[in-house]
Amino acid sequence: MKKVITYGTFDLLHFGHVNLLQRAKELGDHLTVALSTDEFNLIKNKKAYHSFENRKMILESIRYVDEVIPEKEWDQKIRNVIKNNIDIFVMGDDWEGHFDFLKDYCEVIYLPRTVGVSTTKIKRDLLVSNA
Ligand code: C2G
């Protein structure tokens, strides 16, 4: 069984996230999502609208997602890849090159981001439309 992993906050889930999850799953047979905890989001300077538990429940409802684990720190990726027998690490290409150190442990693939959508843009557009 070919196992894939990806990481993120996945707040206010949108089609860019789903496009990423769909393509990640297509690369193997099992997709694990390491979901940023609320505490780790603070380290990433991100404030998610939905709590970790609610973001986790939403992700677990997606047909492409087989397992959700917590992402608590930047340095857990090698441990996750080894412990979960991961074959492929996938991220959107806004992260191109940032995780190449994982090439010693698994395949590293950066997929093109979906243009025109982001959680930040959604929040900004809603602010403007309700101003
Ligand atoms: N994404 C995408 N297209 C978009 C928006 C996001 O392909 N229009 C991808 C991102 O490239 C990322 C994933 O969706 O691979 C999740 O996006 P975020 O929740 O913004 O993830 P991020 O905060 O970048 O967390 O350790 C890694 C970090 O946790 C990554």
mmCIF file of N, CA and C and ligand atoms in Angstrom:
data_model
loop_
_atom_site.group_PDB
_atom_site.id
_atom_site.type_symbol
_atom_site.label_atom_id
_atom_site.label_comp_id
_atom_site.label_asym_id
_atom_site.label_seq_id
_atom_site.Cartn_x
_atom_site.Cartn_y
_atom_site.Cartn_z
ATOM 1 N N MET A 1 0.859 -1.188 0.000
ATOM 2 C CA MET A 1 0.000 0.000 0.000
ATOM 3 C C MET A 1 0.894 1.236 0.000
ATOM 4 N N LYS A 2 0.661 2.121 -0.990
ATOM 5 C CA LYS A 2 1.465 3.346 -1.079
ATOM 6 C C LYS A 2 0.808 4.435 -0.237
ATOM 7 N N LYS A 3 1.609 4.948 0.766
ATOM 8 C CA LYS A 3 1.048 5.920 1.722
ATOM 9 C C LYS A 3 1.564 7.324 1.432
ATOM 10 N N VAL A 4 0.615 8.261 1.469
ATOM 11 C CA VAL A 4 0.896 9.668 1.169
ATOM 12 C C VAL A 4 0.596 10.494 2.414
ATOM 13 N N ILE A 5 1.363 11.563 2.637
ATOM 14 C CA ILE A 5 1.065 12.487 3.735
ATOM 15 C C ILE A 5 1.151 13.923 3.252
ATOM 16 N N THR A 6 0.316 14.768 3.837
ATOM 17 C CA THR A 6 0.383 16.206 3.581
ATOM 18 C C THR A 6 0.068 16.942 4.872
ATOM 19 N N TYR A 7 0.423 18.238 4.911
ATOM 20 C CA TYR A 7 0.311 19.023 6.150
ATOM 21 C C TYR A 7 -0.416 20.321 5.846
ATOM 22 N N GLY A 8 -1.141 20.820 6.860
ATOM 23 C CA GLY A 8 -1.753 22.138 6.672
ATOM 24 C C GLY A 8 -2.756 22.492 7.744
ATOM 25 N N THR A 9 -3.267 23.721 7.632
ATOM 26 C CA THR A 9 -4.283 24.224 8.558
ATOM 27 C C THR A 9 -5.692 23.916 8.066
ATOM 28 N N PHE A 10 -5.904 23.974 6.756
ATOM 29 C CA PHE A 10 -7.182 23.625 6.125
ATOM 30 C C PHE A 10 -8.356 24.320 6.806
ATOM 31 N N ASP A 11 -8.217 25.638 7.024
ATOM 32 C CA ASP A 11 -9.310 26.394 7.637
ATOM 33 C C ASP A 11 -10.259 26.911 6.558
ATOM 34 N N LEU A 12 -11.563 27.033 6.914
ATOM 35 C CA LEU A 12 -12.563 27.480 5.927
ATOM 36 C C LEU A 12 -12.332 26.712 4.625
ATOM 37 N N LEU A 13 -12.456 25.411 4.700
ATOM 38 C CA LEU A 13 -12.107 24.502 3.602
ATOM 39 C C LEU A 13 -12.675 24.995 2.267
ATOM 40 N N HIS A 14 -11.844 25.027 1.235
ATOM 41 C CA HIS A 14 -12.287 25.507 -0.085
ATOM 42 C C HIS A 14 -11.753 24.577 -1.171
ATOM 43 N N PHE A 15 -12.126 24.872 -2.416
ATOM 44 C CA PHE A 15 -11.819 23.953 -3.519
ATOM 45 C C PHE A 15 -10.313 23.838 -3.784
ATOM 46 N N GLY A 16 -9.551 24.833 -3.363
ATOM 47 C CA GLY A 16 -8.095 24.714 -3.518
ATOM 48 C C GLY A 16 -7.560 23.608 -2.617
ATOM 49 N N HIS A 17 -8.082 23.569 -1.392
ATOM 50 C CA HIS A 17 -7.694 22.492 -0.462
ATOM 51 C C HIS A 17 -8.118 21.122 -1.017
ATOM 52 N N VAL A 18 -9.372 21.063 -1.502
ATOM 53 C CA VAL A 18 -9.891 19.777 -1.971
ATOM 54 C C VAL A 18 -9.123 19.308 -3.208
ATOM 55 N N ASN A 19 -8.785 20.255 -4.105
ATOM 56 C CA ASN A 19 -7.955 19.898 -5.274
ATOM 57 C C ASN A 19 -6.633 19.270 -4.835
ATOM 58 N N LEU A 20 -6.050 19.836 -3.780
ATOM 59 C CA LEU A 20 -4.763 19.334 -3.275
ATOM 60 C C LEU A 20 -4.948 17.925 -2.701
ATOM 61 N N LEU A 21 -5.987 17.764 -1.900
ATOM 62 C CA LEU A 21 -6.233 16.463 -1.256
ATOM 63 C C LEU A 21 -6.531 15.386 -2.296
ATOM 64 N N GLN A 22 -7.303 15.762 -3.322
ATOM 65 C CA GLN A 22 -7.657 14.809 -4.382
ATOM 66 C C GLN A 22 -6.409 14.345 -5.128
ATOM 67 N N ARG A 23 -5.558 15.300 -5.517
ATOM 68 C CA ARG A 23 -4.331 14.946 -6.261
ATOM 69 C C ARG A 23 -3.354 14.173 -5.389
ATOM 70 N N ALA A 24 -3.308 14.534 -4.098
ATOM 71 C CA ALA A 24 -2.411 13.805 -3.182
ATOM 72 C C ALA A 24 -2.857 12.350 -3.068
ATOM 73 N N LYS A 25 -4.159 12.150 -2.928
ATOM 74 C CA LYS A 25 -4.659 10.773 -2.797
ATOM 75 C C LYS A 25 -4.400 9.966 -4.058
ATOM 76 N N GLU A 26 -4.509 10.623 -5.221
ATOM 77 C CA GLU A 26 -4.287 9.936 -6.510
ATOM 78 C C GLU A 26 -2.862 9.414 -6.657
ATOM 79 N N LEU A 27 -1.947 9.942 -5.840
ATOM 80 C CA LEU A 27 -0.536 9.506 -5.932
ATOM 81 C C LEU A 27 -0.299 8.178 -5.209
ATOM 82 N N GLY A 28 -1.300 7.742 -4.413
ATOM 83 C CA GLY A 28 -1.108 6.492 -3.662
ATOM 84 C C GLY A 28 -2.430 5.831 -3.326
ATOM 85 N N ASP A 29 -2.393 5.053 -2.209
ATOM 86 C CA ASP A 29 -3.609 4.333 -1.819
ATOM 87 C C ASP A 29 -4.197 4.839 -0.498
ATOM 88 N N HIS A 30 -3.381 5.586 0.258
ATOM 89 C CA HIS A 30 -3.798 6.010 1.600
ATOM 90 C C HIS A 30 -3.243 7.414 1.833
ATOM 91 N N LEU A 31 -4.120 8.318 2.274
ATOM 92 C CA LEU A 31 -3.683 9.703 2.517
ATOM 93 C C LEU A 31 -3.860 10.074 3.988
ATOM 94 N N THR A 32 -2.757 10.460 4.600
ATOM 95 C CA THR A 32 -2.778 10.994 5.963
ATOM 96 C C THR A 32 -2.629 12.509 5.878
ATOM 97 N N VAL A 33 -3.482 13.225 6.599
ATOM 98 C CA VAL A 33 -3.337 14.682 6.696
ATOM 99 C C VAL A 33 -2.871 15.009 8.107
ATOM 100 N N ALA A 34 -1.728 15.697 8.193
ATOM 101 C CA ALA A 34 -1.242 16.198 9.491
ATOM 102 C C ALA A 34 -1.804 17.613 9.623
ATOM 103 N N LEU A 35 -2.799 17.745 10.485
ATOM 104 C CA LEU A 35 -3.575 18.983 10.608
ATOM 105 C C LEU A 35 -3.012 19.871 11.711
ATOM 106 N N SER A 36 -2.711 21.127 11.365
ATOM 107 C CA SER A 36 -2.106 22.040 12.339
ATOM 108 C C SER A 36 -3.050 22.251 13.525
ATOM 109 N N THR A 37 -2.527 22.061 14.724
ATOM 110 C CA THR A 37 -3.347 22.314 15.921
ATOM 111 C C THR A 37 -3.523 23.832 16.091
ATOM 112 N N ASP A 38 -4.434 24.225 16.942
ATOM 113 C CA ASP A 38 -4.646 25.651 17.202
ATOM 114 C C ASP A 38 -3.369 26.268 17.782
ATOM 115 N N GLU A 39 -2.693 25.502 18.621
ATOM 116 C CA GLU A 39 -1.450 26.013 19.232
ATOM 117 C C GLU A 39 -0.359 26.177 18.160
ATOM 118 N N PHE A 40 -0.242 25.205 17.250
ATOM 119 C CA PHE A 40 0.788 25.323 16.201
ATOM 120 C C PHE A 40 0.442 26.455 15.242
ATOM 121 N N ASN A 41 -0.852 26.678 15.020
ATOM 122 C CA ASN A 41 -1.237 27.805 14.160
ATOM 123 C C ASN A 41 -0.705 29.126 14.718
ATOM 124 N N LEU A 42 -0.703 29.250 16.036
ATOM 125 C CA LEU A 42 -0.159 30.484 16.632
ATOM 126 C C LEU A 42 1.318 30.624 16.271
ATOM 127 N N ILE A 43 2.026 29.493 16.270
ATOM 128 C CA ILE A 43 3.463 29.524 15.887
ATOM 129 C C ILE A 43 3.597 29.902 14.412
ATOM 130 N N LYS A 44 2.604 29.488 13.591
ATOM 131 C CA LYS A 44 2.622 29.830 12.158
ATOM 132 C C LYS A 44 2.042 31.217 11.913
ATOM 133 N N ASN A 45 1.705 31.917 13.017
ATOM 134 C CA ASN A 45 1.038 33.228 12.896
ATOM 135 C C ASN A 45 -0.266 33.138 12.112
ATOM 136 N N LYS A 46 -0.978 32.040 12.318
ATOM 137 C CA LYS A 46 -2.288 31.862 11.682
ATOM 138 C C LYS A 46 -3.330 31.724 12.787
ATOM 139 N N LYS A 47 -4.477 32.386 12.575
ATOM 140 C CA LYS A 47 -5.587 32.210 13.522
ATOM 141 C C LYS A 47 -6.723 31.563 12.755
ATOM 142 N N ALA A 48 -6.931 30.280 12.970
ATOM 143 C CA ALA A 48 -7.980 29.591 12.209
ATOM 144 C C ALA A 48 -9.359 29.999 12.738
ATOM 145 N N TYR A 49 -10.312 30.076 11.829
ATOM 146 C CA TYR A 49 -11.693 30.385 12.235
ATOM 147 C C TYR A 49 -12.286 29.194 12.981
ATOM 148 N N HIS A 50 -12.081 27.977 12.401
ATOM 149 C CA HIS A 50 -12.590 26.751 13.028
ATOM 150 C C HIS A 50 -11.528 26.136 13.935
ATOM 151 N N SER A 51 -12.000 25.531 15.017
ATOM 152 C CA SER A 51 -11.097 24.857 15.961
ATOM 153 C C SER A 51 -10.473 23.629 15.308
ATOM 154 N N PHE A 52 -9.429 23.119 15.940
ATOM 155 C CA PHE A 52 -8.756 21.911 15.435
ATOM 156 C C PHE A 52 -9.759 20.775 15.321
ATOM 157 N N GLU A 53 -10.583 20.574 16.371
ATOM 158 C CA GLU A 53 -11.551 19.471 16.363
ATOM 159 C C GLU A 53 -12.524 19.593 15.193
ATOM 160 N N ASN A 54 -12.991 20.812 14.933
ATOM 161 C CA ASN A 54 -13.949 20.993 13.825
ATOM 162 C C ASN A 54 -13.268 20.876 12.470
ATOM 163 N N ARG A 55 -12.041 21.384 12.354
ATOM 164 C CA ARG A 55 -11.304 21.225 11.089
ATOM 165 C C ARG A 55 -10.997 19.743 10.857
ATOM 166 N N LYS A 56 -10.708 19.012 11.919
ATOM 167 C CA LYS A 56 -10.429 17.572 11.828
ATOM 168 C C LYS A 56 -11.672 16.823 11.375
ATOM 169 N N MET A 57 -12.811 17.142 11.968
ATOM 170 C CA MET A 57 -14.075 16.460 11.616
ATOM 171 C C MET A 57 -14.429 16.702 10.142
ATOM 172 N N ILE A 58 -14.200 17.928 9.680
ATOM 173 C CA ILE A 58 -14.491 18.254 8.278
ATOM 174 C C ILE A 58 -13.570 17.450 7.352
ATOM 175 N N LEU A 59 -12.283 17.440 7.664
ATOM 176 C CA LEU A 59 -11.334 16.700 6.813
ATOM 177 C C LEU A 59 -11.670 15.206 6.778
ATOM 178 N N GLU A 60 -12.045 14.655 7.934
ATOM 179 C CA GLU A 60 -12.340 13.214 8.006
ATOM 180 C C GLU A 60 -13.576 12.857 7.189
ATOM 181 N N SER A 61 -14.376 13.881 6.834
ATOM 182 C CA SER A 61 -15.587 13.599 6.030
ATOM 183 C C SER A 61 -15.272 13.563 4.532
ATOM 184 N N ILE A 62 -14.046 13.909 4.177
ATOM 185 C CA ILE A 62 -13.673 13.993 2.755
ATOM 186 C C ILE A 62 -13.215 12.624 2.256
ATOM 187 N N ARG A 63 -13.748 12.216 1.104
ATOM 188 C CA ARG A 63 -13.483 10.837 0.614
ATOM 189 C C ARG A 63 -11.997 10.587 0.362
ATOM 190 N N TYR A 64 -11.198 11.645 0.094
ATOM 191 C CA TYR A 64 -9.775 11.447 -0.233
ATOM 192 C C TYR A 64 -8.912 11.254 1.010
ATOM 193 N N VAL A 65 -9.455 11.593 2.180
ATOM 194 C CA VAL A 65 -8.685 11.592 3.418
ATOM 195 C C VAL A 65 -8.946 10.300 4.192
ATOM 196 N N ASP A 66 -7.845 9.574 4.496
ATOM 197 C CA ASP A 66 -7.998 8.314 5.227
ATOM 198 C C ASP A 66 -7.707 8.449 6.717
ATOM 199 N N GLU A 67 -6.829 9.411 7.045
ATOM 200 C CA GLU A 67 -6.472 9.575 8.461
ATOM 201 C C GLU A 67 -6.042 11.016 8.707
ATOM 202 N N VAL A 68 -6.406 11.540 9.870
ATOM 203 C CA VAL A 68 -5.969 12.888 10.270
ATOM 204 C C VAL A 68 -5.192 12.771 11.571
ATOM 205 N N ILE A 69 -3.964 13.322 11.558
ATOM 206 C CA ILE A 69 -3.148 13.335 12.788
ATOM 207 C C ILE A 69 -2.822 14.798 13.101
ATOM 208 N N PRO A 70 -2.462 15.115 14.346
ATOM 209 C CA PRO A 70 -2.182 16.514 14.684
ATOM 210 C C PRO A 70 -0.783 16.931 14.219
ATOM 211 N N GLU A 71 -0.678 18.144 13.695
ATOM 212 C CA GLU A 71 0.630 18.740 13.435
ATOM 213 C C GLU A 71 0.881 19.743 14.556
ATOM 214 N N LYS A 72 1.810 19.401 15.442
ATOM 215 C CA LYS A 72 2.075 20.220 16.630
ATOM 216 C C LYS A 72 3.334 21.061 16.512
ATOM 217 N N GLU A 73 4.253 20.679 15.617
ATOM 218 C CA GLU A 73 5.524 21.406 15.508
ATOM 219 C C GLU A 73 6.116 21.215 14.117
ATOM 220 N N TRP A 74 7.037 22.159 13.753
ATOM 221 C CA TRP A 74 7.686 22.085 12.434
ATOM 222 C C TRP A 74 8.494 20.813 12.292
ATOM 223 N N ASP A 75 9.069 20.324 13.417
ATOM 224 C CA ASP A 75 10.090 19.273 13.334
ATOM 225 C C ASP A 75 9.554 17.854 13.425
ATOM 226 N N GLN A 76 8.257 17.642 13.244
ATOM 227 C CA GLN A 76 7.734 16.286 13.411
ATOM 228 C C GLN A 76 7.711 15.468 12.123
ATOM 229 N N LYS A 77 8.013 16.092 10.990
ATOM 230 C CA LYS A 77 7.784 15.457 9.678
ATOM 231 C C LYS A 77 8.605 14.178 9.475
ATOM 232 N N ILE A 78 9.891 14.189 9.819
ATOM 233 C CA ILE A 78 10.703 12.971 9.626
ATOM 234 C C ILE A 78 10.137 11.842 10.478
ATOM 235 N N ARG A 79 9.792 12.188 11.712
ATOM 236 C CA ARG A 79 9.228 11.197 12.642
ATOM 237 C C ARG A 79 7.915 10.636 12.084
ATOM 238 N N ASN A 80 7.076 11.537 11.549
ATOM 239 C CA ASN A 80 5.784 11.096 10.985
ATOM 240 C C ASN A 80 6.001 10.162 9.799
ATOM 241 N N VAL A 81 6.958 10.539 8.929
ATOM 242 C CA VAL A 81 7.208 9.738 7.709
ATOM 243 C C VAL A 81 7.686 8.341 8.087
ATOM 244 N N ILE A 82 8.577 8.261 9.059
ATOM 245 C CA ILE A 82 9.118 6.957 9.468
ATOM 246 C C ILE A 82 8.047 6.131 10.185
ATOM 247 N N LYS A 83 7.399 6.757 11.162
ATOM 248 C CA LYS A 83 6.442 6.033 12.017
ATOM 249 C C LYS A 83 5.226 5.549 11.220
ATOM 250 N N ASN A 84 4.834 6.339 10.225
ATOM 251 C CA ASN A 84 3.625 5.987 9.450
ATOM 252 C C ASN A 84 3.951 5.284 8.133
ATOM 253 N N ASN A 85 5.254 4.919 7.960
ATOM 254 C CA ASN A 85 5.677 4.238 6.714
ATOM 255 C C ASN A 85 5.223 4.991 5.457
ATOM 256 N N ILE A 86 5.472 6.291 5.448
ATOM 257 C CA ILE A 86 5.037 7.138 4.344
ATOM 258 C C ILE A 86 5.963 6.972 3.137
ATOM 259 N N ASP A 87 5.360 6.853 1.932
ATOM 260 C CA ASP A 87 6.133 6.747 0.684
ATOM 261 C C ASP A 87 6.286 8.099 -0.010
ATOM 262 N N ILE A 88 5.231 8.937 0.123
ATOM 263 C CA ILE A 88 5.230 10.217 -0.607
ATOM 264 C C ILE A 88 4.765 11.348 0.295
ATOM 265 N N PHE A 89 5.552 12.425 0.327
ATOM 266 C CA PHE A 89 5.192 13.654 1.039
ATOM 267 C C PHE A 89 4.744 14.653 -0.017
ATOM 268 N N VAL A 90 3.580 15.265 0.181
ATOM 269 C CA VAL A 90 3.013 16.185 -0.820
ATOM 270 C C VAL A 90 2.673 17.522 -0.167
ATOM 271 N N MET A 91 2.995 18.615 -0.862
ATOM 272 C CA MET A 91 2.574 19.950 -0.432
ATOM 273 C C MET A 91 2.294 20.775 -1.671
ATOM 274 N N GLY A 92 1.504 21.845 -1.495
ATOM 275 C CA GLY A 92 1.332 22.800 -2.589
ATOM 276 C C GLY A 92 2.662 23.488 -2.877
ATOM 277 N N ASP A 93 2.829 23.962 -4.125
ATOM 278 C CA ASP A 93 4.154 24.472 -4.516
ATOM 279 C C ASP A 93 4.474 25.853 -3.959
ATOM 280 N N ASP A 94 3.587 26.424 -3.124
ATOM 281 C CA ASP A 94 4.003 27.610 -2.379
ATOM 282 C C ASP A 94 5.084 27.221 -1.378
ATOM 283 N N TRP A 95 5.224 25.924 -1.135
ATOM 284 C CA TRP A 95 6.246 25.393 -0.225
ATOM 285 C C TRP A 95 7.440 24.792 -0.971
ATOM 286 N N GLU A 96 7.456 24.989 -2.304
ATOM 287 C CA GLU A 96 8.521 24.396 -3.130
ATOM 288 C C GLU A 96 9.884 24.531 -2.466
ATOM 289 N N GLY A 97 10.579 23.403 -2.292
ATOM 290 C CA GLY A 97 11.949 23.417 -1.771
ATOM 291 C C GLY A 97 12.058 23.395 -0.260
ATOM 292 N N HIS A 98 10.990 23.779 0.440
ATOM 293 C CA HIS A 98 11.097 23.907 1.910
ATOM 294 C C HIS A 98 11.272 22.579 2.620
ATOM 295 N N PHE A 99 10.829 21.507 1.996
ATOM 296 C CA PHE A 99 10.847 20.215 2.700
ATOM 297 C C PHE A 99 11.691 19.179 1.972
ATOM 298 N N ASP A 100 12.669 19.645 1.180
ATOM 299 C CA ASP A 100 13.502 18.709 0.401
ATOM 300 C C ASP A 100 14.344 17.801 1.293
ATOM 301 N N PHE A 101 14.531 18.184 2.556
ATOM 302 C CA PHE A 101 15.289 17.318 3.483
ATOM 303 C C PHE A 101 14.596 15.969 3.656
ATOM 304 N N LEU A 102 13.288 15.929 3.324
ATOM 305 C CA LEU A 102 12.555 14.663 3.497
ATOM 306 C C LEU A 102 12.884 13.651 2.390
ATOM 307 N N LYS A 103 13.613 14.133 1.345
ATOM 308 C CA LYS A 103 13.950 13.238 0.220
ATOM 309 C C LYS A 103 14.816 12.061 0.658
ATOM 310 N N ASP A 104 15.440 12.187 1.833
ATOM 311 C CA ASP A 104 16.220 11.059 2.379
ATOM 312 C C ASP A 104 15.295 9.968 2.927
ATOM 313 N N TYR A 105 14.015 10.292 3.083
ATOM 314 C CA TYR A 105 13.107 9.358 3.759
ATOM 315 C C TYR A 105 11.936 8.926 2.886
ATOM 316 N N CYS A 106 11.556 9.774 1.919
ATOM 317 C CA CYS A 106 10.397 9.464 1.062
ATOM 318 C C CYS A 106 10.469 10.343 -0.184
ATOM 319 N N GLU A 107 9.547 10.090 -1.107
ATOM 320 C CA GLU A 107 9.439 10.945 -2.295
ATOM 321 C C GLU A 107 8.827 12.279 -1.853
ATOM 322 N N VAL A 108 9.284 13.381 -2.416
ATOM 323 C CA VAL A 108 8.745 14.711 -2.072
ATOM 324 C C VAL A 108 8.172 15.325 -3.334
ATOM 325 N N ILE A 109 6.861 15.635 -3.290
ATOM 326 C CA ILE A 109 6.196 16.196 -4.475
ATOM 327 C C ILE A 109 5.493 17.496 -4.087
ATOM 328 N N TYR A 110 5.757 18.550 -4.875
ATOM 329 C CA TYR A 110 5.073 19.838 -4.689
ATOM 330 C C TYR A 110 4.085 19.979 -5.850
ATOM 331 N N LEU A 111 2.814 20.149 -5.516
ATOM 332 C CA LEU A 111 1.780 20.228 -6.557
ATOM 333 C C LEU A 111 1.386 21.683 -6.785
ATOM 334 N N PRO A 112 1.061 22.055 -8.009
ATOM 335 C CA PRO A 112 0.663 23.453 -8.283
ATOM 336 C C PRO A 112 -0.526 23.868 -7.417
ATOM 337 N N ARG A 113 -0.420 25.043 -6.811
ATOM 338 C CA ARG A 113 -1.541 25.575 -6.031
ATOM 339 C C ARG A 113 -2.711 25.881 -6.967
ATOM 340 N N THR A 114 -3.916 25.835 -6.430
ATOM 341 C CA THR A 114 -5.088 26.255 -7.202
ATOM 342 C C THR A 114 -5.145 27.779 -7.175
ATOM 343 N N VAL A 115 -5.101 28.373 -8.354
ATOM 344 C CA VAL A 115 -5.046 29.837 -8.450
ATOM 345 C C VAL A 115 -6.417 30.451 -8.132
ATOM 346 N N GLY A 116 -6.378 31.626 -7.432
ATOM 347 C CA GLY A 116 -7.606 32.412 -7.267
ATOM 348 C C GLY A 116 -8.392 32.145 -6.003
ATOM 349 N N VAL A 117 -7.921 31.241 -5.172
ATOM 350 C CA VAL A 117 -8.657 31.002 -3.922
ATOM 351 C C VAL A 117 -7.671 30.799 -2.778
ATOM 352 N N SER A 118 -8.031 31.345 -1.620
ATOM 353 C CA SER A 118 -7.266 31.109 -0.392
ATOM 354 C C SER A 118 -8.165 31.486 0.774
ATOM 355 N N THR A 119 -7.866 30.945 1.917
ATOM 356 C CA THR A 119 -8.658 31.274 3.107
ATOM 357 C C THR A 119 -8.558 32.766 3.396
ATOM 358 N N THR A 120 -7.367 33.323 3.206
ATOM 359 C CA THR A 120 -7.170 34.771 3.436
ATOM 360 C C THR A 120 -8.049 35.588 2.498
ATOM 361 N N LYS A 121 -8.117 35.163 1.229
ATOM 362 C CA LYS A 121 -8.934 35.905 0.246
ATOM 363 C C LYS A 121 -10.416 35.809 0.616
ATOM 364 N N ILE A 122 -10.837 34.649 1.066
ATOM 365 C CA ILE A 122 -12.243 34.478 1.469
ATOM 366 C C ILE A 122 -12.580 35.453 2.606
ATOM 367 N N LYS A 123 -11.679 35.481 3.619
ATOM 368 C CA LYS A 123 -11.927 36.373 4.760
ATOM 369 C C LYS A 123 -11.974 37.836 4.311
ATOM 370 N N ARG A 124 -11.047 38.193 3.425
ATOM 371 C CA ARG A 124 -10.958 39.600 2.956
ATOM 372 C C ARG A 124 -12.194 39.951 2.130
ATOM 373 N N ASP A 125 -12.581 39.071 1.228
ATOM 374 C CA ASP A 125 -13.750 39.351 0.373
ATOM 375 C C ASP A 125 -15.019 39.487 1.209
ATOM 376 N N LEU A 126 -15.134 38.670 2.241
ATOM 377 C CA LEU A 126 -16.331 38.736 3.102
ATOM 378 C C LEU A 126 -16.364 40.055 3.865
ATOM 379 N N LEU A 127 -15.174 40.487 4.303
ATOM 380 C CA LEU A 127 -15.089 41.775 5.021
ATOM 381 C C LEU A 127 -15.587 42.909 4.121
ATOM 382 N N VAL A 128 -15.081 42.901 2.882
ATOM 383 C CA VAL A 128 -15.427 43.977 1.933
ATOM 384 C C VAL A 128 -16.925 43.935 1.616
ATOM 385 N N SER A 129 -17.433 42.729 1.366
ATOM 386 C CA SER A 129 -18.844 42.623 0.924
ATOM 387 C C SER A 129 -19.811 42.952 2.065
ATOM 388 N N ASN A 130 -19.320 42.845 3.290
ATOM 389 C CA ASN A 130 -20.214 43.162 4.423
ATOM 390 C C ASN A 130 -19.934 44.523 5.036
ATOM 391 N N ALA A 131 -19.012 45.262 4.378
ATOM 392 C CA ALA A 131 -18.650 46.594 4.926
ATOM 393 C C ALA A 131 -19.813 47.571 4.742
HETATM 394 N N1 C2G B 1 -3.395 25.008 -1.254
HETATM 395 C C1 C2G B 1 -3.524 24.891 -2.633
HETATM 396 N N2 C2G B 1 -4.192 25.853 -3.312
HETATM 397 C C2 C2G B 1 -4.728 26.917 -2.669
HETATM 398 C C3 C2G B 1 -4.621 27.029 -1.274
HETATM 399 C C4 C2G B 1 -3.938 26.054 -0.566
HETATM 400 O O1 C2G B 1 -3.025 23.926 -3.241
HETATM 401 N N3 C2G B 1 -5.385 27.863 -3.410
HETATM 402 C C5 C2G B 1 -2.656 23.957 -0.537
HETATM 403 C C6 C2G B 1 -1.425 24.504 0.165
HETATM 404 O O2 C2G B 1 -0.340 24.627 -0.771
HETATM 405 C C7 C2G B 1 -1.159 23.422 1.213
HETATM 406 C C8 C2G B 1 -2.576 22.936 1.553
HETATM 407 O O3 C2G B 1 -3.446 23.407 0.490
HETATM 408 O O4 C2G B 1 -0.415 22.348 0.633
HETATM 409 C C9 C2G B 1 -3.078 23.466 2.885
HETATM 410 O O5 C2G B 1 -3.015 24.870 2.844
HETATM 411 P P1 C2G B 1 -2.895 25.667 4.251
HETATM 412 O O6 C2G B 1 -3.946 25.186 5.171
HETATM 413 O O7 C2G B 1 -2.761 27.130 3.943
HETATM 414 O O8 C2G B 1 -1.493 25.102 4.757
HETATM 415 P P2 C2G B 1 -0.270 25.916 5.411
HETATM 416 O O9 C2G B 1 -0.761 26.875 6.417
HETATM 417 O O10 C2G B 1 0.571 26.374 4.301
HETATM 418 O O11 C2G B 1 0.427 24.735 6.277
HETATM 419 O O12 C2G B 1 4.038 22.181 7.911
HETATM 420 C C10 C2G B 1 3.372 22.686 6.768
HETATM 421 C C11 C2G B 1 2.323 23.701 7.150
HETATM 422 O O13 C2G B 1 1.450 23.188 8.154
HETATM 423 C C12 C2G B 1 1.547 24.080 5.889
#
